[in-house]
Amino acid sequence: MPYVNIKITREGASKEEKAALIAGVTELLQKVLNKNPATTIVVIDEVDTDNWGIGGEQVTERRKRGS
């Protein structure tokens, strides 16, 4: 039973985009690893950019500077 956890920043990914991610990851696991789609779990966690850091700083601050 594959379990995939996708983490993205909370910036308005639509319901349709999330559904496409879930379907696409499930299909990829079926094609590449021959995993059963019925037992494949995909979870999407949305993280606020204040809680996501790159290079020692918040994504929120990096984006304010245009980095």
PDB file of N, CA and C in Angstrom:
ATOM      1  N   MET A   1       0.843  -1.172   0.000  1.00  0.00           N
ATOM      2  CA  MET A   1       0.000   0.000   0.000  1.00  0.00           C
ATOM      3  C   MET A   1       0.892   1.239   0.000  1.00  0.00           C
ATOM      4  N   PRO A   2       1.098   1.858  -1.143  1.00  0.00           N
ATOM      5  CA  PRO A   2       1.915   3.074  -1.209  1.00  0.00           C
ATOM      6  C   PRO A   2       1.227   4.258  -0.516  1.00  0.00           C
ATOM      7  N   TYR A   3       2.032   5.052   0.133  1.00  0.00           N
ATOM      8  CA  TYR A   3       1.576   6.282   0.765  1.00  0.00           C
ATOM      9  C   TYR A   3       2.474   7.403   0.260  1.00  0.00           C
ATOM     10  N   VAL A   4       1.868   8.410  -0.361  1.00  0.00           N
ATOM     11  CA  VAL A   4       2.620   9.542  -0.899  1.00  0.00           C
ATOM     12  C   VAL A   4       2.116  10.809  -0.220  1.00  0.00           C
ATOM     13  N   ASN A   5       3.047  11.615   0.305  1.00  0.00           N
ATOM     14  CA  ASN A   5       2.696  12.869   0.951  1.00  0.00           C
ATOM     15  C   ASN A   5       3.295  14.008   0.129  1.00  0.00           C
ATOM     16  N   ILE A   6       2.432  14.814  -0.456  1.00  0.00           N
ATOM     17  CA  ILE A   6       2.848  15.960  -1.257  1.00  0.00           C
ATOM     18  C   ILE A   6       2.690  17.206  -0.395  1.00  0.00           C
ATOM     19  N   LYS A   7       3.748  17.984  -0.289  1.00  0.00           N
ATOM     20  CA  LYS A   7       3.685  19.235   0.467  1.00  0.00           C
ATOM     21  C   LYS A   7       3.868  20.395  -0.503  1.00  0.00           C
ATOM     22  N   ILE A   8       2.912  21.312  -0.468  1.00  0.00           N
ATOM     23  CA  ILE A   8       2.967  22.500  -1.312  1.00  0.00           C
ATOM     24  C   ILE A   8       2.693  23.721  -0.438  1.00  0.00           C
ATOM     25  N   THR A   9       3.141  24.879  -0.903  1.00  0.00           N
ATOM     26  CA  THR A   9       2.808  26.089  -0.165  1.00  0.00           C
ATOM     27  C   THR A   9       1.340  26.430  -0.430  1.00  0.00           C
ATOM     28  N   ARG A  10       0.735  27.022   0.561  1.00  0.00           N
ATOM     29  CA  ARG A  10      -0.685  27.380   0.486  1.00  0.00           C
ATOM     30  C   ARG A  10      -0.823  28.669  -0.325  1.00  0.00           C
ATOM     31  N   GLU A  11      -1.020  28.481  -1.622  1.00  0.00           N
ATOM     32  CA  GLU A  11      -1.109  29.648  -2.504  1.00  0.00           C
ATOM     33  C   GLU A  11      -2.227  29.495  -3.516  1.00  0.00           C
ATOM     34  N   GLY A  12      -3.252  28.776  -3.144  1.00  0.00           N
ATOM     35  CA  GLY A  12      -4.425  28.733  -3.994  1.00  0.00           C
ATOM     36  C   GLY A  12      -4.446  27.659  -5.055  1.00  0.00           C
ATOM     37  N   ALA A  13      -3.818  26.514  -4.802  1.00  0.00           N
ATOM     38  CA  ALA A  13      -3.971  25.400  -5.735  1.00  0.00           C
ATOM     39  C   ALA A  13      -5.448  25.036  -5.743  1.00  0.00           C
ATOM     40  N   SER A  14      -6.008  24.938  -6.916  1.00  0.00           N
ATOM     41  CA  SER A  14      -7.445  24.683  -7.025  1.00  0.00           C
ATOM     42  C   SER A  14      -7.780  23.227  -6.702  1.00  0.00           C
ATOM     43  N   LYS A  15      -9.043  22.985  -6.461  1.00  0.00           N
ATOM     44  CA  LYS A  15      -9.541  21.630  -6.227  1.00  0.00           C
ATOM     45  C   LYS A  15      -9.197  20.735  -7.417  1.00  0.00           C
ATOM     46  N   GLU A  16      -9.332  21.286  -8.609  1.00  0.00           N
ATOM     47  CA  GLU A  16      -9.037  20.533  -9.833  1.00  0.00           C
ATOM     48  C   GLU A  16      -7.545  20.202  -9.954  1.00  0.00           C
ATOM     49  N   GLU A  17      -6.696  21.143  -9.604  1.00  0.00           N
ATOM     50  CA  GLU A  17      -5.245  20.895  -9.638  1.00  0.00           C
ATOM     51  C   GLU A  17      -4.844  19.818  -8.630  1.00  0.00           C
ATOM     52  N   LYS A  18      -5.437  19.867  -7.457  1.00  0.00           N
ATOM     53  CA  LYS A  18      -5.142  18.850  -6.447  1.00  0.00           C
ATOM     54  C   LYS A  18      -5.623  17.479  -6.906  1.00  0.00           C
ATOM     55  N   ALA A  19      -6.803  17.438  -7.508  1.00  0.00           N
ATOM     56  CA  ALA A  19      -7.330  16.173  -8.029  1.00  0.00           C
ATOM     57  C   ALA A  19      -6.408  15.616  -9.108  1.00  0.00           C
ATOM     58  N   ALA A  20      -5.860  16.492  -9.944  1.00  0.00           N
ATOM     59  CA  ALA A  20      -4.932  16.058 -10.998  1.00  0.00           C
ATOM     60  C   ALA A  20      -3.642  15.514 -10.391  1.00  0.00           C
ATOM     61  N   LEU A  21      -3.141  16.129  -9.322  1.00  0.00           N
ATOM     62  CA  LEU A  21      -1.955  15.619  -8.638  1.00  0.00           C
ATOM     63  C   LEU A  21      -2.210  14.217  -8.078  1.00  0.00           C
ATOM     64  N   ILE A  22      -3.341  14.049  -7.410  1.00  0.00           N
ATOM     65  CA  ILE A  22      -3.684  12.752  -6.821  1.00  0.00           C
ATOM     66  C   ILE A  22      -3.802  11.689  -7.899  1.00  0.00           C
ATOM     67  N   ALA A  23      -4.514  11.997  -8.972  1.00  0.00           N
ATOM     68  CA  ALA A  23      -4.685  11.034 -10.067  1.00  0.00           C
ATOM     69  C   ALA A  23      -3.350  10.733 -10.748  1.00  0.00           C
ATOM     70  N   GLY A  24      -2.547  11.754 -10.964  1.00  0.00           N
ATOM     71  CA  GLY A  24      -1.276  11.584 -11.658  1.00  0.00           C
ATOM     72  C   GLY A  24      -0.280  10.751 -10.866  1.00  0.00           C
ATOM     73  N   VAL A  25      -0.176  11.004  -9.570  1.00  0.00           N
ATOM     74  CA  VAL A  25       0.735  10.229  -8.728  1.00  0.00           C
ATOM     75  C   VAL A  25       0.276   8.773  -8.645  1.00  0.00           C
ATOM     76  N   THR A  26      -1.020   8.584  -8.510  1.00  0.00           N
ATOM     77  CA  THR A  26      -1.571   7.226  -8.454  1.00  0.00           C
ATOM     78  C   THR A  26      -1.273   6.471  -9.746  1.00  0.00           C
ATOM     79  N   GLU A  27      -1.469   7.125 -10.876  1.00  0.00           N
ATOM     80  CA  GLU A  27      -1.202   6.504 -12.179  1.00  0.00           C
ATOM     81  C   GLU A  27       0.291   6.190 -12.340  1.00  0.00           C
ATOM     82  N   LEU A  28       1.151   7.113 -11.922  1.00  0.00           N
ATOM     83  CA  LEU A  28       2.592   6.904 -12.017  1.00  0.00           C
ATOM     84  C   LEU A  28       3.034   5.683 -11.209  1.00  0.00           C
ATOM     85  N   LEU A  29       2.514   5.545 -10.000  1.00  0.00           N
ATOM     86  CA  LEU A  29       2.869   4.387  -9.175  1.00  0.00           C
ATOM     87  C   LEU A  29       2.374   3.083  -9.801  1.00  0.00           C
ATOM     88  N   GLN A  30       1.229   3.153 -10.446  1.00  0.00           N
ATOM     89  CA  GLN A  30       0.717   1.965 -11.114  1.00  0.00           C
ATOM     90  C   GLN A  30       1.602   1.589 -12.305  1.00  0.00           C
ATOM     91  N   LYS A  31       1.968   2.575 -13.109  1.00  0.00           N
ATOM     92  CA  LYS A  31       2.767   2.312 -14.310  1.00  0.00           C
ATOM     93  C   LYS A  31       4.198   1.895 -13.984  1.00  0.00           C
ATOM     94  N   VAL A  32       4.837   2.587 -13.065  1.00  0.00           N
ATOM     95  CA  VAL A  32       6.257   2.359 -12.794  1.00  0.00           C
ATOM     96  C   VAL A  32       6.485   1.185 -11.843  1.00  0.00           C
ATOM     97  N   LEU A  33       5.671   1.090 -10.794  1.00  0.00           N
ATOM     98  CA  LEU A  33       5.903   0.071  -9.769  1.00  0.00           C
ATOM     99  C   LEU A  33       4.826  -1.009  -9.720  1.00  0.00           C
ATOM    100  N   ASN A  34       3.867  -0.929 -10.659  1.00  0.00           N
ATOM    101  CA  ASN A  34       2.777  -1.908 -10.715  1.00  0.00           C
ATOM    102  C   ASN A  34       1.972  -1.950  -9.411  1.00  0.00           C
ATOM    103  N   LYS A  35       1.760  -0.780  -8.802  1.00  0.00           N
ATOM    104  CA  LYS A  35       0.995  -0.695  -7.562  1.00  0.00           C
ATOM    105  C   LYS A  35      -0.494  -0.582  -7.856  1.00  0.00           C
ATOM    106  N   ASN A  36      -1.281  -1.146  -6.989  1.00  0.00           N
ATOM    107  CA  ASN A  36      -2.737  -1.147  -7.142  1.00  0.00           C
ATOM    108  C   ASN A  36      -3.284   0.240  -6.798  1.00  0.00           C
ATOM    109  N   PRO A  37      -3.953   0.907  -7.726  1.00  0.00           N
ATOM    110  CA  PRO A  37      -4.515   2.230  -7.445  1.00  0.00           C
ATOM    111  C   PRO A  37      -5.523   2.215  -6.288  1.00  0.00           C
ATOM    112  N   ALA A  38      -6.197   1.104  -6.105  1.00  0.00           N
ATOM    113  CA  ALA A  38      -7.207   1.018  -5.046  1.00  0.00           C
ATOM    114  C   ALA A  38      -6.600   1.069  -3.647  1.00  0.00           C
ATOM    115  N   THR A  39      -5.313   0.778  -3.540  1.00  0.00           N
ATOM    116  CA  THR A  39      -4.671   0.806  -2.228  1.00  0.00           C
ATOM    117  C   THR A  39      -3.587   1.884  -2.126  1.00  0.00           C
ATOM    118  N   THR A  40      -3.551   2.784  -3.097  1.00  0.00           N
ATOM    119  CA  THR A  40      -2.581   3.880  -3.092  1.00  0.00           C
ATOM    120  C   THR A  40      -3.188   5.094  -2.395  1.00  0.00           C
ATOM    121  N   ILE A  41      -2.465   5.602  -1.418  1.00  0.00           N
ATOM    122  CA  ILE A  41      -2.921   6.765  -0.650  1.00  0.00           C
ATOM    123  C   ILE A  41      -2.068   7.971  -1.021  1.00  0.00           C
ATOM    124  N   VAL A  42      -2.723   9.083  -1.342  1.00  0.00           N
ATOM    125  CA  VAL A  42      -2.021  10.332  -1.636  1.00  0.00           C
ATOM    126  C   VAL A  42      -2.606  11.413  -0.737  1.00  0.00           C
ATOM    127  N   VAL A  43      -1.739  12.099  -0.009  1.00  0.00           N
ATOM    128  CA  VAL A  43      -2.152  13.178   0.882  1.00  0.00           C
ATOM    129  C   VAL A  43      -1.445  14.450   0.439  1.00  0.00           C
ATOM    130  N   ILE A  44      -2.196  15.536   0.348  1.00  0.00           N
ATOM    131  CA  ILE A  44      -1.611  16.841   0.015  1.00  0.00           C
ATOM    132  C   ILE A  44      -1.700  17.729   1.253  1.00  0.00           C
ATOM    133  N   ASP A  45      -0.545  18.184   1.725  1.00  0.00           N
ATOM    134  CA  ASP A  45      -0.485  19.133   2.833  1.00  0.00           C
ATOM    135  C   ASP A  45      -0.149  20.504   2.267  1.00  0.00           C
ATOM    136  N   GLU A  46      -0.937  21.492   2.645  1.00  0.00           N
ATOM    137  CA  GLU A  46      -0.665  22.865   2.239  1.00  0.00           C
ATOM    138  C   GLU A  46      -0.050  23.612   3.420  1.00  0.00           C
ATOM    139  N   VAL A  47       1.098  24.219   3.188  1.00  0.00           N
ATOM    140  CA  VAL A  47       1.850  24.875   4.244  1.00  0.00           C
ATOM    141  C   VAL A  47       1.909  26.372   3.953  1.00  0.00           C
ATOM    142  N   ASP A  48       1.597  27.175   4.955  1.00  0.00           N
ATOM    143  CA  ASP A  48       1.698  28.620   4.813  1.00  0.00           C
ATOM    144  C   ASP A  48       3.159  29.006   4.548  1.00  0.00           C
ATOM    145  N   THR A  49       3.381  29.991   3.709  1.00  0.00           N
ATOM    146  CA  THR A  49       4.750  30.370   3.349  1.00  0.00           C
ATOM    147  C   THR A  49       5.551  30.896   4.542  1.00  0.00           C
ATOM    148  N   ASP A  50       4.877  31.336   5.618  1.00  0.00           N
ATOM    149  CA  ASP A  50       5.592  31.710   6.846  1.00  0.00           C
ATOM    150  C   ASP A  50       6.196  30.479   7.517  1.00  0.00           C
ATOM    151  N   ASN A  51       5.658  29.304   7.219  1.00  0.00           N
ATOM    152  CA  ASN A  51       6.102  28.055   7.841  1.00  0.00           C
ATOM    153  C   ASN A  51       6.970  27.216   6.916  1.00  0.00           C
ATOM    154  N   TRP A  52       7.417  27.800   5.812  1.00  0.00           N
ATOM    155  CA  TRP A  52       8.240  27.087   4.826  1.00  0.00           C
ATOM    156  C   TRP A  52       9.522  27.883   4.660  1.00  0.00           C
ATOM    157  N   GLY A  53      10.642  27.250   4.923  1.00  0.00           N
ATOM    158  CA  GLY A  53      11.901  27.976   4.846  1.00  0.00           C
ATOM    159  C   GLY A  53      12.828  27.430   3.786  1.00  0.00           C
ATOM    160  N   ILE A  54      13.579  28.318   3.164  1.00  0.00           N
ATOM    161  CA  ILE A  54      14.619  27.958   2.193  1.00  0.00           C
ATOM    162  C   ILE A  54      15.845  28.805   2.522  1.00  0.00           C
ATOM    163  N   GLY A  55      16.975  28.170   2.611  1.00  0.00           N
ATOM    164  CA  GLY A  55      18.214  28.914   2.867  1.00  0.00           C
ATOM    165  C   GLY A  55      18.207  29.705   4.152  1.00  0.00           C
ATOM    166  N   GLY A  56      17.477  29.217   5.156  1.00  0.00           N
ATOM    167  CA  GLY A  56      17.469  29.868   6.457  1.00  0.00           C
ATOM    168  C   GLY A  56      16.474  31.001   6.615  1.00  0.00           C
ATOM    169  N   GLU A  57      15.593  31.178   5.645  1.00  0.00           N
ATOM    170  CA  GLU A  57      14.591  32.234   5.800  1.00  0.00           C
ATOM    171  C   GLU A  57      13.239  31.795   5.263  1.00  0.00           C
ATOM    172  N   GLN A  58      12.214  32.489   5.714  1.00  0.00           N
ATOM    173  CA  GLN A  58      10.857  32.169   5.299  1.00  0.00           C
ATOM    174  C   GLN A  58      10.647  32.482   3.819  1.00  0.00           C
ATOM    175  N   VAL A  59       9.866  31.642   3.182  1.00  0.00           N
ATOM    176  CA  VAL A  59       9.522  31.877   1.782  1.00  0.00           C
ATOM    177  C   VAL A  59       8.810  33.224   1.631  1.00  0.00           C
ATOM    178  N   THR A  60       7.982  33.581   2.594  1.00  0.00           N
ATOM    179  CA  THR A  60       7.277  34.863   2.555  1.00  0.00           C
ATOM    180  C   THR A  60       8.251  36.028   2.370  1.00  0.00           C
ATOM    181  N   GLU A  61       9.336  36.014   3.147  1.00  0.00           N
ATOM    182  CA  GLU A  61      10.317  37.099   3.089  1.00  0.00           C
ATOM    183  C   GLU A  61      11.110  37.056   1.784  1.00  0.00           C
ATOM    184  N   ARG A  62      11.469  35.860   1.339  1.00  0.00           N
ATOM    185  CA  ARG A  62      12.205  35.741   0.067  1.00  0.00           C
ATOM    186  C   ARG A  62      11.389  36.311  -1.088  1.00  0.00           C
ATOM    187  N   ARG A  63      10.108  36.023  -1.073  1.00  0.00           N
ATOM    188  CA  ARG A  63       9.246  36.498  -2.160  1.00  0.00           C
ATOM    189  C   ARG A  63       9.056  38.016  -2.111  1.00  0.00           C
ATOM    190  N   LYS A  64       9.048  38.580  -0.921  1.00  0.00           N
ATOM    191  CA  LYS A  64       8.934  40.041  -0.804  1.00  0.00           C
ATOM    192  C   LYS A  64      10.126  40.719  -1.497  1.00  0.00           C
ATOM    193  N   ARG A  65      11.307  40.083  -1.411  1.00  0.00           N
ATOM    194  CA  ARG A  65      12.509  40.623  -2.028  1.00  0.00           C
ATOM    195  C   ARG A  65      12.602  40.255  -3.507  1.00  0.00           C
ATOM    196  N   GLY A  66      11.767  39.324  -3.942  1.00  0.00           N
ATOM    197  CA  GLY A  66      11.838  38.904  -5.346  1.00  0.00           C
ATOM    198  C   GLY A  66      12.845  37.810  -5.587  1.00  0.00           C
ATOM    199  N   SER A  67      13.257  37.093  -4.549  1.00  0.00           N
ATOM    200  CA  SER A  67      14.252  36.004  -4.698  1.00  0.00           C
ATOM    201  C   SER A  67      13.591  34.721  -5.105  1.00  0.00           C
TER     202      SER A  67
END
